[in-house]
PDB file of C-alpha atoms in Angstrom:
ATOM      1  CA  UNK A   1      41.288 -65.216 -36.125  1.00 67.00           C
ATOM      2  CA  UNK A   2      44.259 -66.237 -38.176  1.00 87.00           C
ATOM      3  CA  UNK A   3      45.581 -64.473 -41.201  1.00 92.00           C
ATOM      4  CA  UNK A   4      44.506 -67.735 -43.305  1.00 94.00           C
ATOM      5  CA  UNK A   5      41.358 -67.453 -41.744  1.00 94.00           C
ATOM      6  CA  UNK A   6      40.821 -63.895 -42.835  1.00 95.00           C
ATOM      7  CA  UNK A   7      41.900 -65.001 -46.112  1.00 96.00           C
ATOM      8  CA  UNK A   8      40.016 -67.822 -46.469  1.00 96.00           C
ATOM      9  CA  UNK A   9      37.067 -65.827 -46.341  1.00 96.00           C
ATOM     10  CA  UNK A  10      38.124 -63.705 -48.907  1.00 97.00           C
ATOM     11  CA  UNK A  11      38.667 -65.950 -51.108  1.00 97.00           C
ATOM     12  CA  UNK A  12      35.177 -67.367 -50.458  1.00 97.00           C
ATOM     13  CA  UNK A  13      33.438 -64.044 -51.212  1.00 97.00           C
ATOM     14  CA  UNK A  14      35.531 -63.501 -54.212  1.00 98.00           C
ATOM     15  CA  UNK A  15      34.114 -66.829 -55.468  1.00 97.00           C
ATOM     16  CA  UNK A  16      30.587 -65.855 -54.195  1.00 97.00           C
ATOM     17  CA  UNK A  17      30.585 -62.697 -56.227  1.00 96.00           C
ATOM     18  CA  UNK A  18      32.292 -64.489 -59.608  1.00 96.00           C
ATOM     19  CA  UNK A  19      35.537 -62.451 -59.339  1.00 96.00           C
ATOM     20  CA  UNK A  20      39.032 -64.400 -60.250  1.00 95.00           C
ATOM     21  CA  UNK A  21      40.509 -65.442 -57.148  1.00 94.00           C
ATOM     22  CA  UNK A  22      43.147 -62.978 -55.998  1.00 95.00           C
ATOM     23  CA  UNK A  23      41.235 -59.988 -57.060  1.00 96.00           C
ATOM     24  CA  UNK A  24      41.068 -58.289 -53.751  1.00 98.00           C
ATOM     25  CA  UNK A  25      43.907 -57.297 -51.794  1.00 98.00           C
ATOM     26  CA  UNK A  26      44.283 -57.803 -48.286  1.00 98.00           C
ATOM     27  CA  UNK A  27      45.981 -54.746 -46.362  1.00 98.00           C
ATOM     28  CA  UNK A  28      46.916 -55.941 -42.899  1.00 97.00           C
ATOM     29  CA  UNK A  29      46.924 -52.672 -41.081  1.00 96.00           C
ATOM     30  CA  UNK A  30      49.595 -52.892 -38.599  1.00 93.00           C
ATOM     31  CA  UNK A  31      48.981 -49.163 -36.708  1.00 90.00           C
ATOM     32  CA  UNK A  32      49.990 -49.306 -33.501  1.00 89.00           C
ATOM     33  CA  UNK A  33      50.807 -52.914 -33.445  1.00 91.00           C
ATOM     34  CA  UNK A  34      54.113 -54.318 -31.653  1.00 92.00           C
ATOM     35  CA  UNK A  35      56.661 -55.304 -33.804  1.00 94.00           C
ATOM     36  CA  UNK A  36      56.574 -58.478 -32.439  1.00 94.00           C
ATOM     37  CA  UNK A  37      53.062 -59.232 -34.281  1.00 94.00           C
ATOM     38  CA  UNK A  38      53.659 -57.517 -37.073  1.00 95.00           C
ATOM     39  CA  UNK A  39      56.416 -59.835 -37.763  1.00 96.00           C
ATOM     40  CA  UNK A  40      54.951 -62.932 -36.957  1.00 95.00           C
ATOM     41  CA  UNK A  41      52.267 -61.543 -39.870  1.00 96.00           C
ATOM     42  CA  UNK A  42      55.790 -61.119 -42.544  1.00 97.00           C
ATOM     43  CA  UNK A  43      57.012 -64.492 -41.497  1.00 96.00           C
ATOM     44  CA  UNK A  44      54.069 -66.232 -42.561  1.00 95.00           C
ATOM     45  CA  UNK A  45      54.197 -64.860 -46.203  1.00 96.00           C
ATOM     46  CA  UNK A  46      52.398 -61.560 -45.612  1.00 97.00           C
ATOM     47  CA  UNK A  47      53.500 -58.552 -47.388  1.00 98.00           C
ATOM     48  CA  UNK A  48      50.585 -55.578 -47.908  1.00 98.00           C
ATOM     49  CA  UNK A  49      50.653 -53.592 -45.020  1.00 98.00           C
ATOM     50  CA  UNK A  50      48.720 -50.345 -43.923  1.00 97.00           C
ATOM     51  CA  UNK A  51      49.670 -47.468 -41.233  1.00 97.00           C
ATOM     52  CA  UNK A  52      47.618 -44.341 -40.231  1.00 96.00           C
ATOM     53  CA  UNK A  53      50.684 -42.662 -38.854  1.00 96.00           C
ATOM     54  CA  UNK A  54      53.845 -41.561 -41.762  1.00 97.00           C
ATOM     55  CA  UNK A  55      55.430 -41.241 -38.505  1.00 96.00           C
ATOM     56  CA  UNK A  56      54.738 -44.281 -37.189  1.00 95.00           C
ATOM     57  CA  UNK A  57      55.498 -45.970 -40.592  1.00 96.00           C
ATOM     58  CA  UNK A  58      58.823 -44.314 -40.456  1.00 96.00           C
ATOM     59  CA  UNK A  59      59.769 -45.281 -37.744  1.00 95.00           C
ATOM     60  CA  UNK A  60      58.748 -49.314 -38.302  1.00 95.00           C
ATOM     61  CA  UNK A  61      59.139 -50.071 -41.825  1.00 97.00           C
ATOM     62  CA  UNK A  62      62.498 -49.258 -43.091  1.00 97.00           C
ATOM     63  CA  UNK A  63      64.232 -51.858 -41.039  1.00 97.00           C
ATOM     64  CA  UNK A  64      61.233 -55.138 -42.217  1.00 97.00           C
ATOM     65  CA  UNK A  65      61.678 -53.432 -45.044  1.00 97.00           C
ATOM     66  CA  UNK A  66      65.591 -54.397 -45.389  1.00 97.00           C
ATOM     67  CA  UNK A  67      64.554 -57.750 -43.983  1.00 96.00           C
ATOM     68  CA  UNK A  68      61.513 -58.828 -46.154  1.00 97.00           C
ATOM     69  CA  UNK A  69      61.525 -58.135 -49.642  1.00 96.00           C
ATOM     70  CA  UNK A  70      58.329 -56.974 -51.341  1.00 97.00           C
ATOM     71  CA  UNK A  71      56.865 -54.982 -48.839  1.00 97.00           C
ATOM     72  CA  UNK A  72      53.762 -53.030 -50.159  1.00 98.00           C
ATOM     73  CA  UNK A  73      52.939 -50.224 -47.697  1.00 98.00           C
ATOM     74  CA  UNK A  74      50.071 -48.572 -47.294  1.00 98.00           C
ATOM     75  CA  UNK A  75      49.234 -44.762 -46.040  1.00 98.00           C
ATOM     76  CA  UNK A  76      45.499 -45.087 -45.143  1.00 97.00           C
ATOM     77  CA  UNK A  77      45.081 -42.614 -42.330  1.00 95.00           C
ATOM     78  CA  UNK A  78      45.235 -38.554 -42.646  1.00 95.00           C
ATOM     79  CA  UNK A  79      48.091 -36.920 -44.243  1.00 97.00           C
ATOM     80  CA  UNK A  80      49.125 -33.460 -43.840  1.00 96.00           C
ATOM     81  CA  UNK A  81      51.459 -31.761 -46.258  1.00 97.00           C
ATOM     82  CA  UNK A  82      54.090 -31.064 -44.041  1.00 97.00           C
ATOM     83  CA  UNK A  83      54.859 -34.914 -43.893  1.00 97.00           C
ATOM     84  CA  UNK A  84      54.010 -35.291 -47.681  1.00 98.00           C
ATOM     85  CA  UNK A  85      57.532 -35.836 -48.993  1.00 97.00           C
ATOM     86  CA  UNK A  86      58.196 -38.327 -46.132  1.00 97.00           C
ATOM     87  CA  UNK A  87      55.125 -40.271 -47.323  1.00 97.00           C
ATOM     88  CA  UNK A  88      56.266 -40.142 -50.629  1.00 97.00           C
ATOM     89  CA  UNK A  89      59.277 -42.023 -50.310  1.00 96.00           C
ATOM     90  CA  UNK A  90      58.608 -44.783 -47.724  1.00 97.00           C
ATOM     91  CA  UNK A  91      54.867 -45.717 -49.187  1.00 98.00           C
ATOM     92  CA  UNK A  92      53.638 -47.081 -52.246  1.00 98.00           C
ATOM     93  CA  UNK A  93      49.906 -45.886 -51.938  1.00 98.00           C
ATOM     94  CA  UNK A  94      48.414 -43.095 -50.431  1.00 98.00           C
ATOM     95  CA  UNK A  95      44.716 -43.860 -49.731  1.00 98.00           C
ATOM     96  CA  UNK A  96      43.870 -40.304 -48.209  1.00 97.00           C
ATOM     97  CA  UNK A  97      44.204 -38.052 -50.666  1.00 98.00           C
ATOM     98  CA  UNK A  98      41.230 -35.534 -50.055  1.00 97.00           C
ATOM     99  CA  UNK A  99      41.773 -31.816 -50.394  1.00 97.00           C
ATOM    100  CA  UNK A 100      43.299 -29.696 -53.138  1.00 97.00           C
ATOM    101  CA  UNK A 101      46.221 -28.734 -51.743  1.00 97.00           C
ATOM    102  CA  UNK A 102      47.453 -32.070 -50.638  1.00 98.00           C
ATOM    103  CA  UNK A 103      46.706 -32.763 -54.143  1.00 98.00           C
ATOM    104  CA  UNK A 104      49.254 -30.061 -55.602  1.00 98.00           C
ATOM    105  CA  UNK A 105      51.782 -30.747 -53.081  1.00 98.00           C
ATOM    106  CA  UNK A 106      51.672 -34.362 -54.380  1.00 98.00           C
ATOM    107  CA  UNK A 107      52.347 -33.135 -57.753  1.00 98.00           C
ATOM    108  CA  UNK A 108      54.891 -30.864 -56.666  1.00 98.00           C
ATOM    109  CA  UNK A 109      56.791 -33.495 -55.232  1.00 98.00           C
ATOM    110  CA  UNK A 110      56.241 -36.241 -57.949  1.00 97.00           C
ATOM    111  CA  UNK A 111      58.155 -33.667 -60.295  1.00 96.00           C
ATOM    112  CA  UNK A 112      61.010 -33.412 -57.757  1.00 96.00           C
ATOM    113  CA  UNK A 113      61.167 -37.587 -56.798  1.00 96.00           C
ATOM    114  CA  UNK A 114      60.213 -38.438 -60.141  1.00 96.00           C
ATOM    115  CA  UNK A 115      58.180 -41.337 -58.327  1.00 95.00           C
ATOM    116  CA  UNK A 116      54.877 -40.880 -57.071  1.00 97.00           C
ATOM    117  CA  UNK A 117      52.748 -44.068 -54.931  1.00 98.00           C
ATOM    118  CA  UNK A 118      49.550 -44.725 -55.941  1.00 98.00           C
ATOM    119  CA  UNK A 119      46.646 -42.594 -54.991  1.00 98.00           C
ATOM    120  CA  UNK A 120      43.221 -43.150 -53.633  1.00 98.00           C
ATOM    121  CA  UNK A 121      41.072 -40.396 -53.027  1.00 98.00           C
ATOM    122  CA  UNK A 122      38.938 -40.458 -50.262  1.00 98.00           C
ATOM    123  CA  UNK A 123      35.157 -39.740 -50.307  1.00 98.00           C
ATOM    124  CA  UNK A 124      33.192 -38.861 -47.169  1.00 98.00           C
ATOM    125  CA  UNK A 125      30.513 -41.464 -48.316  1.00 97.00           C
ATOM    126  CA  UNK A 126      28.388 -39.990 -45.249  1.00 96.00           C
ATOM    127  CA  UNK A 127      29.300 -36.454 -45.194  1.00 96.00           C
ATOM    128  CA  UNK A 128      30.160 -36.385 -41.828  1.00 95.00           C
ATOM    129  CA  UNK A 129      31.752 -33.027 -40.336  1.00 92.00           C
ATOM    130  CA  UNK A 130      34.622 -34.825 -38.187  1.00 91.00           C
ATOM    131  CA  UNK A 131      35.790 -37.129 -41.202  1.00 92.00           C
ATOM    132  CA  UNK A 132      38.157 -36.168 -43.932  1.00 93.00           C
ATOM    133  CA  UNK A 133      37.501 -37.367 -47.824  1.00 96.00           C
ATOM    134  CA  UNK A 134      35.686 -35.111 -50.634  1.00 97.00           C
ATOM    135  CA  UNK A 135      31.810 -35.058 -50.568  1.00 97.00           C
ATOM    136  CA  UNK A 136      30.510 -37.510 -53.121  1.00 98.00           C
ATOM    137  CA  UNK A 137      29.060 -34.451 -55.349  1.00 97.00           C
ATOM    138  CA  UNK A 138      32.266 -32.949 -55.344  1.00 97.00           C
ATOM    139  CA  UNK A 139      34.628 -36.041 -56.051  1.00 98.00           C
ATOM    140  CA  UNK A 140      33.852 -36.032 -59.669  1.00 98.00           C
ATOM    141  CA  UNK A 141      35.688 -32.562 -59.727  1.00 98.00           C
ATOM    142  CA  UNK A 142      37.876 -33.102 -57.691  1.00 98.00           C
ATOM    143  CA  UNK A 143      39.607 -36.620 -59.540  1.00 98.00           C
ATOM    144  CA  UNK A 144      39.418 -34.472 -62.532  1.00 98.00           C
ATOM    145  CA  UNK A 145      41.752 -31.960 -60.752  1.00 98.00           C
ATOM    146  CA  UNK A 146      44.023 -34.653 -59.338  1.00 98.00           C
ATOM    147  CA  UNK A 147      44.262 -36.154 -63.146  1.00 98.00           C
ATOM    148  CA  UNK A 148      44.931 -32.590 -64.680  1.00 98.00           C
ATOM    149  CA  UNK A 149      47.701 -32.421 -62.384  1.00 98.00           C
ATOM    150  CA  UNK A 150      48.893 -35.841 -63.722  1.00 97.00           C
ATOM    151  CA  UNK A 151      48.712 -37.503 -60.322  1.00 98.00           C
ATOM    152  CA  UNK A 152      48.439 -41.322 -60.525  1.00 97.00           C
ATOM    153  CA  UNK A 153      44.857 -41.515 -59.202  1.00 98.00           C
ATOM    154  CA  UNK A 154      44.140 -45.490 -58.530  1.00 98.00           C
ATOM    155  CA  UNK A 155      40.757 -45.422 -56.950  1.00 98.00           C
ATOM    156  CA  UNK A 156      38.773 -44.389 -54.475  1.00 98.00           C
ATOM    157  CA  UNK A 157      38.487 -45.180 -50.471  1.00 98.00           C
ATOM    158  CA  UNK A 158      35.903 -44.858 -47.828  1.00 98.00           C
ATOM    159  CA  UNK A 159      35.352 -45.269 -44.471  1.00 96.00           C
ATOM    160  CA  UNK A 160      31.241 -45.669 -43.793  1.00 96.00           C
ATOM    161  CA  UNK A 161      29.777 -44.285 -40.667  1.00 95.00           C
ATOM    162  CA  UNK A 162      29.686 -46.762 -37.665  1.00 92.00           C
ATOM    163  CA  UNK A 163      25.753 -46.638 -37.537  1.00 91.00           C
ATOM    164  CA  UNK A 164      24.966 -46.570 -41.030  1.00 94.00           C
ATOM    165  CA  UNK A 165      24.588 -50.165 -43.535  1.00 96.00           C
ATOM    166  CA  UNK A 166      27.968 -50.023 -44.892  1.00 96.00           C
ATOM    167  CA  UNK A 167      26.960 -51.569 -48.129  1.00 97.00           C
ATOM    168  CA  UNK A 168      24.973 -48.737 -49.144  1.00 97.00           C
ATOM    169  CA  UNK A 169      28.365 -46.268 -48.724  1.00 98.00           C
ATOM    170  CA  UNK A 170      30.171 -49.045 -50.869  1.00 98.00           C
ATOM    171  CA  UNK A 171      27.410 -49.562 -53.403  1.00 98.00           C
ATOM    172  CA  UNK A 172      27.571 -45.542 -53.312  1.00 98.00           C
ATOM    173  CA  UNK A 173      31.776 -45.309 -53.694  1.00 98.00           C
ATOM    174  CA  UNK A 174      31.715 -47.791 -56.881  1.00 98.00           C
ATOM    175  CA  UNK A 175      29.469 -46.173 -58.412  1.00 98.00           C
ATOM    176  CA  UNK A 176      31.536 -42.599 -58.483  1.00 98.00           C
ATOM    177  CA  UNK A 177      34.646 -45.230 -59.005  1.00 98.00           C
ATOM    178  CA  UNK A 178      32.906 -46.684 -62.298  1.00 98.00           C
ATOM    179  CA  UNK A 179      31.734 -42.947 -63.913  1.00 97.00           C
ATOM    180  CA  UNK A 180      35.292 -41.745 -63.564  1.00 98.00           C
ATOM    181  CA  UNK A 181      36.693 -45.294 -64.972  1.00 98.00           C
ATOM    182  CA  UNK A 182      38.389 -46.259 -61.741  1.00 98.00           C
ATOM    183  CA  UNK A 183      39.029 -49.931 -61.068  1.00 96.00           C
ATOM    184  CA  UNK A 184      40.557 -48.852 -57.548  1.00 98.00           C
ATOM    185  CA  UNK A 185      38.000 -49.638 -54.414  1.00 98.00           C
ATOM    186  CA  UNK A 186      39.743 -49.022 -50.898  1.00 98.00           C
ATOM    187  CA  UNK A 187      36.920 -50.265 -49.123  1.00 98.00           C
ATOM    188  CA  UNK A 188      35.593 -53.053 -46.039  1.00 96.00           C
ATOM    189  CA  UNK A 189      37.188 -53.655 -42.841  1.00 94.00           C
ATOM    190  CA  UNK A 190      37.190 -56.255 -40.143  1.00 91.00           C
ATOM    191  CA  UNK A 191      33.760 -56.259 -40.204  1.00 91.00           C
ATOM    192  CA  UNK A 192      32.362 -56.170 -43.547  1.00 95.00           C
ATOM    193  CA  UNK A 193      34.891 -56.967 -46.011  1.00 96.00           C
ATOM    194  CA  UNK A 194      32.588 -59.552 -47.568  1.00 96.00           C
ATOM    195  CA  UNK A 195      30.008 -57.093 -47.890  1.00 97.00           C
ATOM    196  CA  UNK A 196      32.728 -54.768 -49.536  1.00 98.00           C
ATOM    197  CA  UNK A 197      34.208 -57.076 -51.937  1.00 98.00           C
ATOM    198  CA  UNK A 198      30.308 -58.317 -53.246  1.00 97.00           C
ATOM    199  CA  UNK A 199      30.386 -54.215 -54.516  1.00 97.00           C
ATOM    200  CA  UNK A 200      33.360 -54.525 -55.991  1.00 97.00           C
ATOM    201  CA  UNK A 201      36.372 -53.412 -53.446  1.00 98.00           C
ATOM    202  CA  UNK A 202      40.160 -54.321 -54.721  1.00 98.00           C
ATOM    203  CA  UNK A 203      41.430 -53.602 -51.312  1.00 98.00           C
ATOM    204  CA  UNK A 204      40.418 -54.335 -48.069  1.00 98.00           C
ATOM    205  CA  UNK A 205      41.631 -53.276 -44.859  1.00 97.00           C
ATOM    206  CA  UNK A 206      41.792 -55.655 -41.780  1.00 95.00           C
ATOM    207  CA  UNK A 207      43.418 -54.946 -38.523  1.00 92.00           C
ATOM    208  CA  UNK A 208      42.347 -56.545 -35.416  1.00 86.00           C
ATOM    209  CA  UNK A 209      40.934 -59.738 -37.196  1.00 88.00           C
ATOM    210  CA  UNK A 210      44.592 -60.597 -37.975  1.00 92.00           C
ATOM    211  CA  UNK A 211      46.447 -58.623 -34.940  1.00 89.00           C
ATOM    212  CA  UNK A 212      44.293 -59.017 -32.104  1.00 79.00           C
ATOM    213  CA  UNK A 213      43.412 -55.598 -30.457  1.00 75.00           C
ATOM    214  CA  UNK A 214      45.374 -52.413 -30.640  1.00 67.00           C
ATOM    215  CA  UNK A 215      48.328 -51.850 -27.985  1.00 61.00           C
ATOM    216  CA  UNK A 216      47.911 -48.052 -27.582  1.00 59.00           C
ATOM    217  CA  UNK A 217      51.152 -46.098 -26.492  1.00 52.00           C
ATOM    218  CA  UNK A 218      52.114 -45.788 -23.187  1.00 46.00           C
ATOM    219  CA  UNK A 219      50.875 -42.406 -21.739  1.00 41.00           C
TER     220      UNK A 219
END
């Protein structure tokens, strides 16, 4: 599927669920994608990216970043502290944000940068034990604690369970987004995006519709 495909239909389930056209961002994620394709994607006019990896990013983005101007990079996988600072200055959003002391070694760093990217905070929608993200009854607490800390908290992201109606996890997610006043939904992937963006998601997060499958690494 091509990228105007992808947002084609975006643009059709904007209209479907009476929200101005170019509501809903569309973050191509590029982990573990050739270069090759991911530049094809920044030649034809696209410039919101995602990567799992703050490794991986590093290693990619700085040079299309000197190349292509208005790059808008996205952290949506796991980040540990240790590569906090590294995040920090490459992205500009963090959509994993999900334990307390991520949180204050966020803030930590925003004093020393004096930048911070925007933050999502992730909510285990589905409370699963292998996936990262707050519990839903414990994200109201938990954005208060990143706002005391005066971290830039943008919204919220989740990532539904594979065997579970996804709609219900988004339906779920903006609702703890709208009782906190959070306009920020990280939510739908290549799959159910349109689903996602009828419950209100700002961004949504589409790899292999617009890639083609993952390469994985050698070895």
């Amino acid at each position: 599927m091509s990228l105007q495909e992808i947002k084609n239909r975006i643009a059709r389930a904007e209209e479907a669920a009476c929200r101005p056209e170019g509501s809903v961002k569309l973050i191509a994620v590029s982990k573990v994608q050739p270069n090759e394709r991911v530049e094809a994607v920044l030649e034809q006019g696209h410039r919101i990216f995602g990567e799992n990896r703050v490794q991986e990013a590093a290693g990619k983005w700085p040079a299309f970043m000197e190349r292509y101007e208005g790059v808008d990079l996205h952290l949506i996988g796991p980040l540990q502290t240790n590569k906090a600072r590294q995040a920090m200055e490459l992205v500009h959003a963090i959509h994993s944000v999900d334990r307390p002391k991520l949180a204050t070694t966020l803030a930590r760093l925003a004093q020393e940068l004096g930048k911070c990217p925007d933050l999502f905070i992730q909510v285990n929608t589905g409370e699963e034990d292998q996936k990262a993200g707050v519990l839903p009854m414990e994200a109201d607490g938990f954005i208060a604690e990143c706002r005391a800390l005066d971290l830039p908290v943008r919204g919220l992201m989740c990532i539904p369970p594979v065997e579970e109606e996804p709609a219900l996890h988004f339906a779920l997610l903006a609702r703890i987004a709208a009782r906190n006043g959070l306009e920020g939904l990280s939510m739908g992937m290549s799959g159910d995006f349109e689903s996602a963006i009828a419950l209100g998601a700002t961004h949504v997060r589409v790899g292999s519709a617009i890639f083609g499958d993952r390469v994985k690494a050698a070895g």
